[in-house]
Structures are given as C-alpha cells and as structure tokens.
Coordinates of C-alpha atoms (C1' of nucleotides) in Angstrom, one line a residue:
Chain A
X15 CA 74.3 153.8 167.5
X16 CA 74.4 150.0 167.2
X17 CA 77.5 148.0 168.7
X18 CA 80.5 148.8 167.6
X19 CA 81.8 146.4 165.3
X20 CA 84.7 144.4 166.7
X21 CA 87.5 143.6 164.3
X22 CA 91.2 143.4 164.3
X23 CA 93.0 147.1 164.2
X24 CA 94.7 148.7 161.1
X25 CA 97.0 146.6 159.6
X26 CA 96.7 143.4 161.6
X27 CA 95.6 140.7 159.6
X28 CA 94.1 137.3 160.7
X29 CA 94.9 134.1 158.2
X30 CA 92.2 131.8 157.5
X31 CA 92.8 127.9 157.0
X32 CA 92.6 128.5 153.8
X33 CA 96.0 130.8 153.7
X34 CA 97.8 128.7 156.7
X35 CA 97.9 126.0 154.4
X36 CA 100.4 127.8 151.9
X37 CA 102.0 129.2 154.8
X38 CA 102.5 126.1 156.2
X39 CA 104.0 125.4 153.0
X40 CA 106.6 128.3 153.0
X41 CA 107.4 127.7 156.7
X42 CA 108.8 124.1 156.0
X43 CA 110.3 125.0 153.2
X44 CA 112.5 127.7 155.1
X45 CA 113.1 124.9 157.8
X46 CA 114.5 122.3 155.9
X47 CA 116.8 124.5 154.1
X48 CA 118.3 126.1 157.0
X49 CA 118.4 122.5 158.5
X50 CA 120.1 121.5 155.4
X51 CA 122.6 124.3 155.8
X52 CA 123.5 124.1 159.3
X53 CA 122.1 127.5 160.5
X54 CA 120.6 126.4 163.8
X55 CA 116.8 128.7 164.7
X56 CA 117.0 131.4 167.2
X57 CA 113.6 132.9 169.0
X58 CA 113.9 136.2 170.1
X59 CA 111.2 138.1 171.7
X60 CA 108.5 139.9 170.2
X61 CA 109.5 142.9 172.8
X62 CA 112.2 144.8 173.3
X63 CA 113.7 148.0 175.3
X64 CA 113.1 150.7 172.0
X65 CA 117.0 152.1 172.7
X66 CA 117.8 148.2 171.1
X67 CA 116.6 149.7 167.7
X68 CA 117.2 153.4 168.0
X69 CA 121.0 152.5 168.3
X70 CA 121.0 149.5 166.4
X71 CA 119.0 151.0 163.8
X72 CA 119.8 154.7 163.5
X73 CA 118.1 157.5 164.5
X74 CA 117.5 159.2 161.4
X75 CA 116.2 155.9 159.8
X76 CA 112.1 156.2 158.8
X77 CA 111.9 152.9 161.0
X78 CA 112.8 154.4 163.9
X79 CA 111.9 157.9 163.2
X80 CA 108.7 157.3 162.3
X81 CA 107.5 153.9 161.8
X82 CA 108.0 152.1 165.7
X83 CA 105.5 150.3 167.4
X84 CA 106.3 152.0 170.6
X85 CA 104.2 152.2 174.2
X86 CA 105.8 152.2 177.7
X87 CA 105.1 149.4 180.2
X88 CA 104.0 149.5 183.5
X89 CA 106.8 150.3 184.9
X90 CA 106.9 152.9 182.6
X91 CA 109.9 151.7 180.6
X92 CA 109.9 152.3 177.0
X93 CA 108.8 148.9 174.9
X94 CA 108.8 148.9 171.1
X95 CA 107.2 145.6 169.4
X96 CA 110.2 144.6 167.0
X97 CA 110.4 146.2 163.6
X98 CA 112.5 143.5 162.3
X99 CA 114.6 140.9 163.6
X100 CA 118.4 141.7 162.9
X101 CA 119.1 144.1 165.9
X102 CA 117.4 141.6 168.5
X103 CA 119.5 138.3 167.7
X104 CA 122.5 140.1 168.1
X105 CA 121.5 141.5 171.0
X106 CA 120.6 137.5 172.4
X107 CA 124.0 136.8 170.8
X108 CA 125.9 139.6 172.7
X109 CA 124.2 138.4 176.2
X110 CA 124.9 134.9 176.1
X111 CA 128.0 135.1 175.1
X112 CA 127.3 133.5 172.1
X113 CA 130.1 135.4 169.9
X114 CA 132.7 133.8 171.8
X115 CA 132.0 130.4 171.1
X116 CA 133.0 131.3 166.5
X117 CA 130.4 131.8 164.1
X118 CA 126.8 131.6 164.4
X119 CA 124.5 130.9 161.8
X120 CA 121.6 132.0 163.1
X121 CA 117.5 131.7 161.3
X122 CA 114.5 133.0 162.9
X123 CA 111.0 133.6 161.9
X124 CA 107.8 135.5 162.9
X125 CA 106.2 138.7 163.5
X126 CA 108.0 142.4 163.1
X127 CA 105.8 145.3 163.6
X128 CA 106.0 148.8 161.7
X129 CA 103.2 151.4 162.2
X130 CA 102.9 152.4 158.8
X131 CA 99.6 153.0 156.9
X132 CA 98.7 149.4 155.4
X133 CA 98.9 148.9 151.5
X134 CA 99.3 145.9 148.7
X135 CA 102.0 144.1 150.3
X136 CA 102.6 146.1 153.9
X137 CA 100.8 145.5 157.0
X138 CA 101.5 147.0 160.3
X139 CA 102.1 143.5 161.7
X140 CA 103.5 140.9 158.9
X141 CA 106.1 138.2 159.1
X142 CA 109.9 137.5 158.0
X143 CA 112.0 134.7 157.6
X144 CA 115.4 135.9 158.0
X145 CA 119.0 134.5 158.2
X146 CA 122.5 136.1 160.5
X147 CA 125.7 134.8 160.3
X148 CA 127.9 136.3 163.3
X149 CA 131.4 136.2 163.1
X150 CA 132.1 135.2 159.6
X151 CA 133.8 138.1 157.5
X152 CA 134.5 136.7 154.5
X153 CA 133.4 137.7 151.2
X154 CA 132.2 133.6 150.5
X155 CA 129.8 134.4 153.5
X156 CA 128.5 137.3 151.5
X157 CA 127.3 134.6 148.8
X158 CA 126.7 131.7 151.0
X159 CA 124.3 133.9 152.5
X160 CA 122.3 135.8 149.3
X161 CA 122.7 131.8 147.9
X162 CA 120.5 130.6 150.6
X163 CA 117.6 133.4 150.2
X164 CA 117.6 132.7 146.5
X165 CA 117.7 129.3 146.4
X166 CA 114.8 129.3 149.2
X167 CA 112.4 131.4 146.7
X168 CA 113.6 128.9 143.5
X169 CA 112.5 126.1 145.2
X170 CA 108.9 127.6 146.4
X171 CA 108.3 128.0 142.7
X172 CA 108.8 131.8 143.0
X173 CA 109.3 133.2 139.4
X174 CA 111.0 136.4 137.2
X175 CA 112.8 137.4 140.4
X176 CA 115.6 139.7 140.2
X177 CA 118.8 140.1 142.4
X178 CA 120.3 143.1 142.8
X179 CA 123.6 144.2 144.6
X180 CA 125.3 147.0 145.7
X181 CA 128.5 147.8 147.7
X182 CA 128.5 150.6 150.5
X183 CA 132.3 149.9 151.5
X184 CA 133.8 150.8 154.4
X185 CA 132.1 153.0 157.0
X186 CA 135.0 155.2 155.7
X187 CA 134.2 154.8 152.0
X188 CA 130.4 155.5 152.8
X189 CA 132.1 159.2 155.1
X190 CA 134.1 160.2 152.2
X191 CA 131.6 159.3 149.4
X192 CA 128.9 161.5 151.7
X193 CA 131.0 164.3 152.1
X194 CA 131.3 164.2 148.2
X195 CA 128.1 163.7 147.2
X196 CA 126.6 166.2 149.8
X197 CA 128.9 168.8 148.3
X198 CA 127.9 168.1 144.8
X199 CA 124.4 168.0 145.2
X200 CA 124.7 171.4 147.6
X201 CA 125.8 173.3 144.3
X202 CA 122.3 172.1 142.7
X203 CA 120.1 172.6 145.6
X204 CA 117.4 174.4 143.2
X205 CA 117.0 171.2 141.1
X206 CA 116.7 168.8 143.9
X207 CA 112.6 167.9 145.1
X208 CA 111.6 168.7 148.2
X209 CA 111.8 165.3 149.8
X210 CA 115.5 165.1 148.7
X211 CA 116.2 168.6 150.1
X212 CA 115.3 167.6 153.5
X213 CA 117.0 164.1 153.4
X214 CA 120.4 166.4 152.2
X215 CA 120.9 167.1 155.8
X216 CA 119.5 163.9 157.4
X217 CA 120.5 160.8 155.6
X218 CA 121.9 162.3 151.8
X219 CA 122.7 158.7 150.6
X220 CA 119.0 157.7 150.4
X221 CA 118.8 160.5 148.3
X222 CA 120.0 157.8 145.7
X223 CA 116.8 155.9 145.1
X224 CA 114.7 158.8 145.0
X225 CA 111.9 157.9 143.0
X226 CA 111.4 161.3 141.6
X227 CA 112.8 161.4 137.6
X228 CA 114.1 164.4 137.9
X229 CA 116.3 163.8 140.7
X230 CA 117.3 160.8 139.3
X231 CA 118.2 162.4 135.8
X232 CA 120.4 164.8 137.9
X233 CA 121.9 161.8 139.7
X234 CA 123.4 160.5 136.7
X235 CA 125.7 163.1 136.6
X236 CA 126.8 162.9 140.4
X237 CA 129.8 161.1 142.1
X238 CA 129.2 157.5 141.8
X239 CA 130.0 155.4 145.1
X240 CA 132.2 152.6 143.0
X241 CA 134.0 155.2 142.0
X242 CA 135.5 156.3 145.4
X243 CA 135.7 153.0 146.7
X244 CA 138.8 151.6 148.3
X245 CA 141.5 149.5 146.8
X246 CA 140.3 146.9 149.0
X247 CA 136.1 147.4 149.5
X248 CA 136.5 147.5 145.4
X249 CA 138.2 144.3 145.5
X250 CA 135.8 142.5 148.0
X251 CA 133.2 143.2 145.8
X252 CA 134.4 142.2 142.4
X253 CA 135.1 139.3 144.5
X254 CA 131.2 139.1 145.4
X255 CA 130.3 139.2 142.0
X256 CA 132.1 136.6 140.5
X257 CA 131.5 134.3 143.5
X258 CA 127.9 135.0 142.4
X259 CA 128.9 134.0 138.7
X260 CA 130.3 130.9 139.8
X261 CA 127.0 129.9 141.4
X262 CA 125.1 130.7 138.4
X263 CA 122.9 133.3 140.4
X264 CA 121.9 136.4 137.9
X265 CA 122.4 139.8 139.2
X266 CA 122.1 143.2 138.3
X267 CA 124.6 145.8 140.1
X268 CA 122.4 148.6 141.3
X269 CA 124.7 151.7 142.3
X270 CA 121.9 153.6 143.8
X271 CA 120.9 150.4 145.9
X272 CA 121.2 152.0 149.6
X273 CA 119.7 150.1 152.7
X274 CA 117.7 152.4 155.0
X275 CA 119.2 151.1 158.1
X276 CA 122.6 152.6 159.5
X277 CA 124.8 149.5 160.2
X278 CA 125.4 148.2 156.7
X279 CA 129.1 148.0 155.0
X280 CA 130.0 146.4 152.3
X281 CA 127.5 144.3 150.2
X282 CA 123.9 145.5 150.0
X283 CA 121.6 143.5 148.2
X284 CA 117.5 142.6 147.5
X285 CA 115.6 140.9 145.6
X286 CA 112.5 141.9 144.0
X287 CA 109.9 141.2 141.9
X288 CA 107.7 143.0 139.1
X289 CA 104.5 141.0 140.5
X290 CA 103.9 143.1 143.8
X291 CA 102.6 146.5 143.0
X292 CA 104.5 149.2 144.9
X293 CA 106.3 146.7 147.4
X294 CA 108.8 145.1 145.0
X295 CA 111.3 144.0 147.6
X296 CA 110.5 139.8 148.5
X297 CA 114.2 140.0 150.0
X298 CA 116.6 142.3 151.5
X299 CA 120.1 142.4 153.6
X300 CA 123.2 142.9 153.4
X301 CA 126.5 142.9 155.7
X302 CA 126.8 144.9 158.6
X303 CA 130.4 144.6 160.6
X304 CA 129.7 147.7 162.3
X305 CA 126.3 146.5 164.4
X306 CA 127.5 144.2 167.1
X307 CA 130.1 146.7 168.3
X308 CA 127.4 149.7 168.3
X309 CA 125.7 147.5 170.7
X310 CA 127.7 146.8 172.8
X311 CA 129.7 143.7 172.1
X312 CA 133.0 142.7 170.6
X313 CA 133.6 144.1 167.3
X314 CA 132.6 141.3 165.0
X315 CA 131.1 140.6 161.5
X316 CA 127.7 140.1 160.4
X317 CA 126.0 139.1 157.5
X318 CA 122.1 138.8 157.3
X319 CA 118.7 139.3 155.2
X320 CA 114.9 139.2 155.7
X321 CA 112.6 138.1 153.6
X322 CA 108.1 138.9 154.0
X323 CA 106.1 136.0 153.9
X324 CA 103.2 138.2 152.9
X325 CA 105.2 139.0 149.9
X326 CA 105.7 135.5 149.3
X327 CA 102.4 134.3 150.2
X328 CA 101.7 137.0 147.7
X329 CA 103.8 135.7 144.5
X330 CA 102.6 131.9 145.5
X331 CA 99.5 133.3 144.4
X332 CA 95.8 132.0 145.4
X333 CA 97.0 128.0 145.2
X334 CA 95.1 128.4 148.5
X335 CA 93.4 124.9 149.4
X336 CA 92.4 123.0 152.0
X337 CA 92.9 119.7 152.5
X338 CA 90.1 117.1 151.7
X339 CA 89.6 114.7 154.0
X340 CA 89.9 110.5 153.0
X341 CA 87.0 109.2 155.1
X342 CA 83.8 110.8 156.1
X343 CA 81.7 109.7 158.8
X344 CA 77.8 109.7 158.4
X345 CA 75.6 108.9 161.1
X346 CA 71.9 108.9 162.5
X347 CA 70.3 108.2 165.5
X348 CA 71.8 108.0 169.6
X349 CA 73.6 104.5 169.3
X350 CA 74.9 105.7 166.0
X351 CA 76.1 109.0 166.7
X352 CA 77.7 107.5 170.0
X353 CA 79.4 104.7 167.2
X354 CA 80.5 107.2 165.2
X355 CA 82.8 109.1 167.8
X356 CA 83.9 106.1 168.7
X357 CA 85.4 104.8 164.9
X358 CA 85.9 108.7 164.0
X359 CA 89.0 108.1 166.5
X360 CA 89.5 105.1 165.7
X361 CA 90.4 105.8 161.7
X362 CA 92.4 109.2 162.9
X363 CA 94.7 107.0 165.3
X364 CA 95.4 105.1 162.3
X365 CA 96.8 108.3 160.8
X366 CA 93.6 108.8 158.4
X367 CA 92.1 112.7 157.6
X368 CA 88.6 111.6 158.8
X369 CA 85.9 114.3 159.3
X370 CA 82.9 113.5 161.6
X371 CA 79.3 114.9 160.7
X372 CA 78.0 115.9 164.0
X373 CA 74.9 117.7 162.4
X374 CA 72.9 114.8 162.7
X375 CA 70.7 115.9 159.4
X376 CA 69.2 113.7 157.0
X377 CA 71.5 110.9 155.5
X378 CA 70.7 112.8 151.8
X379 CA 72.2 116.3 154.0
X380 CA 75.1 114.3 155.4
X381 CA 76.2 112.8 151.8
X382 CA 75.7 116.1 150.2
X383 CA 78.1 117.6 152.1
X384 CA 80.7 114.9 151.9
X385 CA 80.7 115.3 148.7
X386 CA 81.2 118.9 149.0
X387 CA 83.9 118.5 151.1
X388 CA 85.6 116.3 148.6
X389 CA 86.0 113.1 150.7
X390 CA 86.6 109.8 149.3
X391 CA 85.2 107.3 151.5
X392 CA 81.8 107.2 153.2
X393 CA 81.5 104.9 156.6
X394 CA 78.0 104.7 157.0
X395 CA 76.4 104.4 161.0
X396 CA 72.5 104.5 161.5
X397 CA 70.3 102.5 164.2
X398 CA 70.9 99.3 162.3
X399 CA 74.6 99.1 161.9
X400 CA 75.1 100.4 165.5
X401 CA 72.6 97.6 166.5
X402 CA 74.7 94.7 164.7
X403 CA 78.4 96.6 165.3
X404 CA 78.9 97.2 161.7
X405 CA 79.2 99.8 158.9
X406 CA 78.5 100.4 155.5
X407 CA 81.0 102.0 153.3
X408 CA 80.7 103.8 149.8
X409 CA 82.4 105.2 147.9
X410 CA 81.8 108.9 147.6
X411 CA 82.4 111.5 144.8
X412 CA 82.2 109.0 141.5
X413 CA 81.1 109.8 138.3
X414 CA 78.4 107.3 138.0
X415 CA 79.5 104.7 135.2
X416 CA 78.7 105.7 131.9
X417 CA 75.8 103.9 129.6
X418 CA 74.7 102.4 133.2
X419 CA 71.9 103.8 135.0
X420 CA 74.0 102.8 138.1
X421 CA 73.1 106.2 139.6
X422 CA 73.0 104.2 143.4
X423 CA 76.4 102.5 143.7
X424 CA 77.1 99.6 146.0
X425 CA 78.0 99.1 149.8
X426 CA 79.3 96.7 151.8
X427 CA 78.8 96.1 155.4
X428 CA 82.0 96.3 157.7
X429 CA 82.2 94.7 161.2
X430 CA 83.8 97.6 163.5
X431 CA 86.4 95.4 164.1
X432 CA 87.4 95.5 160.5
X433 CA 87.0 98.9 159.4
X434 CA 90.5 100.4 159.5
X435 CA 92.0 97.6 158.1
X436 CA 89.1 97.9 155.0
X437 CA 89.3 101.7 154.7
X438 CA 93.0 101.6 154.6
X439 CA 93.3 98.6 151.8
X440 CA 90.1 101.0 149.7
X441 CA 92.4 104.0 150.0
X442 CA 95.3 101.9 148.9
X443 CA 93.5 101.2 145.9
X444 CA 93.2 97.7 146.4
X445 CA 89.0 98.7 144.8
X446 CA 88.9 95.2 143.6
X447 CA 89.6 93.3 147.4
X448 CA 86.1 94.8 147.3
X449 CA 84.9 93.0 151.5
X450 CA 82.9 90.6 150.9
X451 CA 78.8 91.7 151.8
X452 CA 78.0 90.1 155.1
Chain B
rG5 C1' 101.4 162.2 158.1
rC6 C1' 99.4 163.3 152.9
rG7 C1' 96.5 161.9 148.2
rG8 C1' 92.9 158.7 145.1
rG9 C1' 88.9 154.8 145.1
rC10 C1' 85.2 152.2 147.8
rG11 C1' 81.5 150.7 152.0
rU12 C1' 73.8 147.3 150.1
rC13 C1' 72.5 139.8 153.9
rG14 C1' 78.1 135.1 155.9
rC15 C1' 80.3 135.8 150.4
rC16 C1' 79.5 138.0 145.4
rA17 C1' 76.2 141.7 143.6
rA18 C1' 71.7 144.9 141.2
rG19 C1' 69.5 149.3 142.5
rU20 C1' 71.8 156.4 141.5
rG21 C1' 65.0 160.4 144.8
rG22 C1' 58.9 157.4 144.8
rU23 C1' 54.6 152.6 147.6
rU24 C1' 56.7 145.8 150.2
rA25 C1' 65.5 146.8 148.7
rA26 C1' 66.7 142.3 142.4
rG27 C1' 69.6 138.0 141.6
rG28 C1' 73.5 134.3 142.5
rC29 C1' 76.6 131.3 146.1
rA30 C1' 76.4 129.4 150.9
rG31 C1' 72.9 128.1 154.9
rC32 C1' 68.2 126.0 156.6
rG33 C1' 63.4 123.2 155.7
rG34 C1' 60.7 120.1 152.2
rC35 C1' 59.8 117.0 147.7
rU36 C1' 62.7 111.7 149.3
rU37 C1' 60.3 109.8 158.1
rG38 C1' 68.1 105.8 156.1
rU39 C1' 71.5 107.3 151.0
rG40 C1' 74.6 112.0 147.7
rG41 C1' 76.8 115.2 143.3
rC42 C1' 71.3 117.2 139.3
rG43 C1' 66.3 119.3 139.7
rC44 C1' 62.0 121.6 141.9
rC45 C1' 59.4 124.3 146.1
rG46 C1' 59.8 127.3 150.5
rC47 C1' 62.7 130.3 154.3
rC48 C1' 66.8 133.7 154.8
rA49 C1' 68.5 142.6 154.9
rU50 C1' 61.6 146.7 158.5
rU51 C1' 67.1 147.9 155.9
rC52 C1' 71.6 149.8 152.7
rG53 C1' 79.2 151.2 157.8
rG54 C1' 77.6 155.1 161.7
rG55 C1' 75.5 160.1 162.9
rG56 C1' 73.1 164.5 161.3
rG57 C1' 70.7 167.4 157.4
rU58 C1' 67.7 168.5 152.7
rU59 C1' 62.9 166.6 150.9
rC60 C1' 55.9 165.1 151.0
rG61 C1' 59.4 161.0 150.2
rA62 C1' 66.6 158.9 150.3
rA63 C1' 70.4 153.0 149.9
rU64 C1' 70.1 156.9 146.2
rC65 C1' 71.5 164.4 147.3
rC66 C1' 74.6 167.4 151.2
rC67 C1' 77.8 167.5 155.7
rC68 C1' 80.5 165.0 159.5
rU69 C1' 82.5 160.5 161.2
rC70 C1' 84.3 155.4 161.1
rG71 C1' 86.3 151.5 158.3
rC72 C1' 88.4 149.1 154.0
rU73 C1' 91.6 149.6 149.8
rC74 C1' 95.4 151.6 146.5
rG75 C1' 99.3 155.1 146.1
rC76 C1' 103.2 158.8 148.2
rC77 C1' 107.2 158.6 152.0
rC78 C1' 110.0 154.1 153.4
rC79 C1' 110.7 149.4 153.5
rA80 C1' 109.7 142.9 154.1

RNA sequence: GCGGGCGUCGCCAAGUGGUUAAGGCAGCGGCUUGUGGCGCCGCCAUUCGGGGGUUCGAAUCCCCUCGCUCGCCCCA
C-alpha cells in the first residue's frame, strides 16, 4: 500500500486565506458590537473536567449523552473538549468570584467540539460567537440580549432570517406541564414513532419538535405549555413580546420551540434561516436562572445565546476574496533582487500591501503574474536601476487606451530615495504629478 | 449509531471491458537572453482512494476497506 494520506480527521476543517478573509470580517463585526454594548470578552478554555457539562448540561441531553468530545488525561482524569461555551464561563464566573461584583456581560468566541457525524452546516469542530449576561433577571435583559444577536446578523448583511421565541416558565411550570403532557401522550402510546416513544421516558418535552408529521398532527391536540403557564411566567413573557414589538424585531412564537439543554427557564429563542439545508438554526439561547446554582454558585440569573460562524460564513455566501496587493515588486539579477528586499520593506513600513516576486523568472513571467494578482503599481529593479539606485514604475493592469496602439505604456525612473513618497502620491491618484523622467 | 450519493493530475473534468487514460484551468520552459493582460509551441497521471477477485485483457464488472458528501437523530 502507498503512504497513507495525511489529512485532518472527520469533521475538522482547515480555512484557507481565501475564507479567513470573511471570517475576519464576521469576527470584527461581533467585536465592535459587543464593544459598543459594554459586554466585556471572556476566554475560557478549550478543556474542561467533563462533570462541568454533564451537570451543567444534563444527562439525558444528546450533547452529553452522545455527542462529547471526551478522552482522559494522563493523570487519568476525565477531559471533554467544550461542546459549547455557556456552562464554562459560568463556571470562570463562579471561581473568581465574579458574581459578587453585579452583572456581567460576558462575550466569547472560538472553538466548541461535538462528535457528531459532519453534514451541510455541522462539523465536529466549528466555531460560536456567543453572549452571557450573569446576574441580570429582568425581562429587558431577555430583549437586550436576542436585540444584540439580531442586530449582529442585520448588520453582516444576513438576509430572510426568522426569530422565533418560546417560553418554558418556571422550572415548576416546565414539572407540571411534563407531568401533563406525559400523561396525555401515555394514553396514545400506539400513535407515537419510535423515537418519540423512547424520549417519553427520557426527556418527553423534546418530543415537541419531533419532525415526524404524524406525531406532530397528534401534537396539535395535546396540552399546550402557554396554557399551564403561571400568572407570572405568562406575564414575563407577554412582556418579552412586546418589548420585542417596541424594538421593531419580527417574531414568530413557536410553542413547540424546546432547547435541548436542561438549564433553561423562561424565554427560549433561535433564529434560523431557510438558506442552510438541514441546519436551519444561525442562533440559539435563551435564559437559564437555574445553571449557576446547579454548579455550584449563588443562585443567580442568566441570559445567553450562541451563534455558528460556519452557519454564518455559510449565509455570507462565497464573497470570498483576497486582498490585492497596491505595489508589486519586480526584479532581476543579484544587486536587484538584494534592492528589492530592501524597498519591499521599505513601501510595507509605509503601511503599503506590497508583494515581492522572489521567483526571479523572466521580467514577461514577473509582470504576468502581477497582473494576475491584481496589483496596481509595478516598481521595477533589474541590474541597471540597482546600478544607478533607482526604479522604474508602471502602471499595471490598464486597459490600453482605446484607438492608440499604446499597447507598451510609459515608466518613469524613481531614485530609491523617492519611491514611497511617489508610489504613495500614484495611489492617491495624483496620475497627473506624473515624476518627472530622470 | 443508521441511511443515500460520490472518489480519474494541485483544481475542474471526459472515459462505463480492448493496444500508448481526452480536454480545460493553474504550473513550468520557449517564441520575446529586461517588460505584462492576447496568441502560438512544448512539458506536466506507467495510472484511475486502497486491497483482493473475475477476465486473454479492467479506471470500467464483483467483494472488502478507507475517505468525502448529503440526510436521520440532535443541535450552532
């Protein structure tokens, strides 16, 4: 057998300058608006002690049931790469004592891990941008919060998005609506699919977005969740929604709507969009006032989301470009090639996208692909301009003028001493303070 | 974990049993020993993801295996 082929393992993806560049884009994008809002960035590590998720998360939950990145160290503790970001900044909240100094608004960004089989939009490594606030209860924090991830994606350019919202009340709304709806749907056990047979005893709420018809046909006659609601979990969320209505933020209210993960009360929400195949979720979250307590620190509020930059990257579509750079720097010959390092530098100090041909082809090579790379300006170094400390510039890329046969346009000779000052006032589109030939 | 599709040069891609595996892009060399976007010429897969089998003969048929991809479950 030949070698074996190295390459990165299932579901691990590696981003090409080509993709950085939007991602780049994206990235700043999140910054300044958390800047912009006051939420301060929080880096948490990539690894953590798995019993962090498994009671942070829930047992029962796919993501820690089935879906964890999990190995043990050598110390044979048990590690688990972080399969999303929510359950570790609390826990960096909780240990420096961070939720005793009032609310936190807290951002982060990077890597989760989920060992999942890979598809259209999920990779067993991929990337979040997500927002906590700690310690804010209120149902303006709700808003504030589902404002920020929508206003994020409108100002990306990120089109026919939808918002939807949901309330799972009080962890005693969520008991008493369970105990319902298990008893409802026990009496119709025959009519239920498989999947939603098993989750009946597991986790019966999920049983809600089952994508099977005809369990969602026999849904529509169940106990709704609204309906058993508290006085007061009904009135936070009518709150919600008109708070939403005053910010001019459409939303659909989706009763079946129900988070995977344990800790959640109150609002659930995402946001999705039609453009992504099977993975239609951009943005997800929701408030989770239980959490912080089931880990261990002072009951306290909590109000987050997470949105996949693969998703985004996704909707952004293939705007993928590089960028070209201003000046190109030809060159032949020893002295010239020396020269060229030399004023390569020279034009980047002075803040200029330069790119320096080091392939020492032909001058006919060396334009050809300065053209191709879209540059603007040609500095021009052989054995003569090294010899008299000069360069020629051109003008690359022109269409050559129309009616002339001026196929071969002009250069000028530069001094070095000169040349950034000249490239710069070119650039600036000074063409006609054309340097006088020496 | 379970289904469907696919795997021929760095990229795109023809070929579906018969002697040397099209073509395009990119790359390299030349026409033009220092001047470009075009053009022309030449070079660029003893080999078709890997292994085994059938056959006089296989990239083409069969089996196994690996990988990619889309979907289910669930989510970002």
């Amino acid at each position: 057998m030949a070698l074996e082929r190295l390459q990165a393992l299932r579901g691990m993806v590696d981003l090409l300058p080509q993709q950085t560049m939007v991602w780049q884009q994206v990235e700043e994008q999140a910054r300044q608006h958390f800047q912009r809002a006051g939420v301060g960035e929080i880096r948490t590590p990539l690894l953590e002690a798995t019993a962090l998720f498994a009671r942070g998360i829930g047992e029962a939950t796919d993501v820690v049931g089935k879906e964890m990145y999990s190995f043990r160290d050598r110390g044979q503790r048990s590690c688990t790469l972080r399969p999303e970001g929510t359950a570790s900044v609390v826990r960096a909240a909780i240990q420096h004592g961070l939720l005793g100094q009032g609310p936190q608004r807290l951002w982060y960004m990077g890597p989760m891990f989920r060992y999942e089989r890979p598809q259209a939009g999920r990779q067993r490594q991929f990337h979040q941008i997500g927002l906590e606030l700690l310690a804010i209860a209120n149902e303006r924090s709700d808003v504030e919060a589902m404002a920020m991830a929508w206003d994020l994606l409108d100002d990306l350019g990120i089109q026919g998005l939808q918002l939807q919202i949901n309330t799972l009340g009080t962890p005693e709304d969520r008991r008493c609506y369970r105990e319902q709806l298990v008893g409802w749907l026990e009496q119709r056990m025959d009519q239920l699919d498989p999947d939603s047979q098993q989750r009946l005893a597991t986790n019966p709420l999920r049983i809600l977005d089952s994508k099977n018809q005809a369990t969602q046909d026999l849904l529509k006659e169940a106990p709704q969740l609204l309906g058993t609601l508290g006085k007061e979990s009904r009135g936070r969320f009518e709150r919600v929604c008109q708070l939403l209505q005053a910010l001019d933020i459409p939303f659909v209210i989706q009763p079946q709507l129900v988070r995977g993960l344990d800790y959640y009360t109150h609002t659930a929400f995402e946001i999705t969009s039609d453009q992504l195949g099977a993975q239609a979720t951009v943005c997800g979250g929701g408030r989770y006032d239980g959490l912080v307590a089931m880990l261990g620190g002072p009951p306290t509020a909590g109000m987050g989301w997470a949105m996949g930059i693969e998703r985004l990257v996704l909707l952004l579509g293939q705007q993928s470009r590089t960028t070209a750079p201003q000046v190109v720097v030809l060159n032949r010959g020893d002295a010239a090639q020396e020269r060229a390092l030399v004023l390569a530098r020279q034009l980047r100090r002075a803040n200029l996208r330069v790119e320096l041909d080091l392939s020492g082809a032909t001058f006919a090579r060396q334009f050809k692909r300065a053209d191709r790379l879209g540059g603007r300006l040609a500095v021009i170094i052989g054995e003569q301009e090294a010899q008299a400390g000069a360069v020629k510039l051109k003008w690359l890329h022109q269409a050559p003028h129309p009616g002339s046969e001026m196929s071969r346009r002009e250069e000028w000779t530069v001094s070095d001493r000169d040349l950034c000052r000249t490239v710069e006032r070119l650039l600036a589109g000074e063409h006609q303070a054309e340097p006088t030939p020496v």
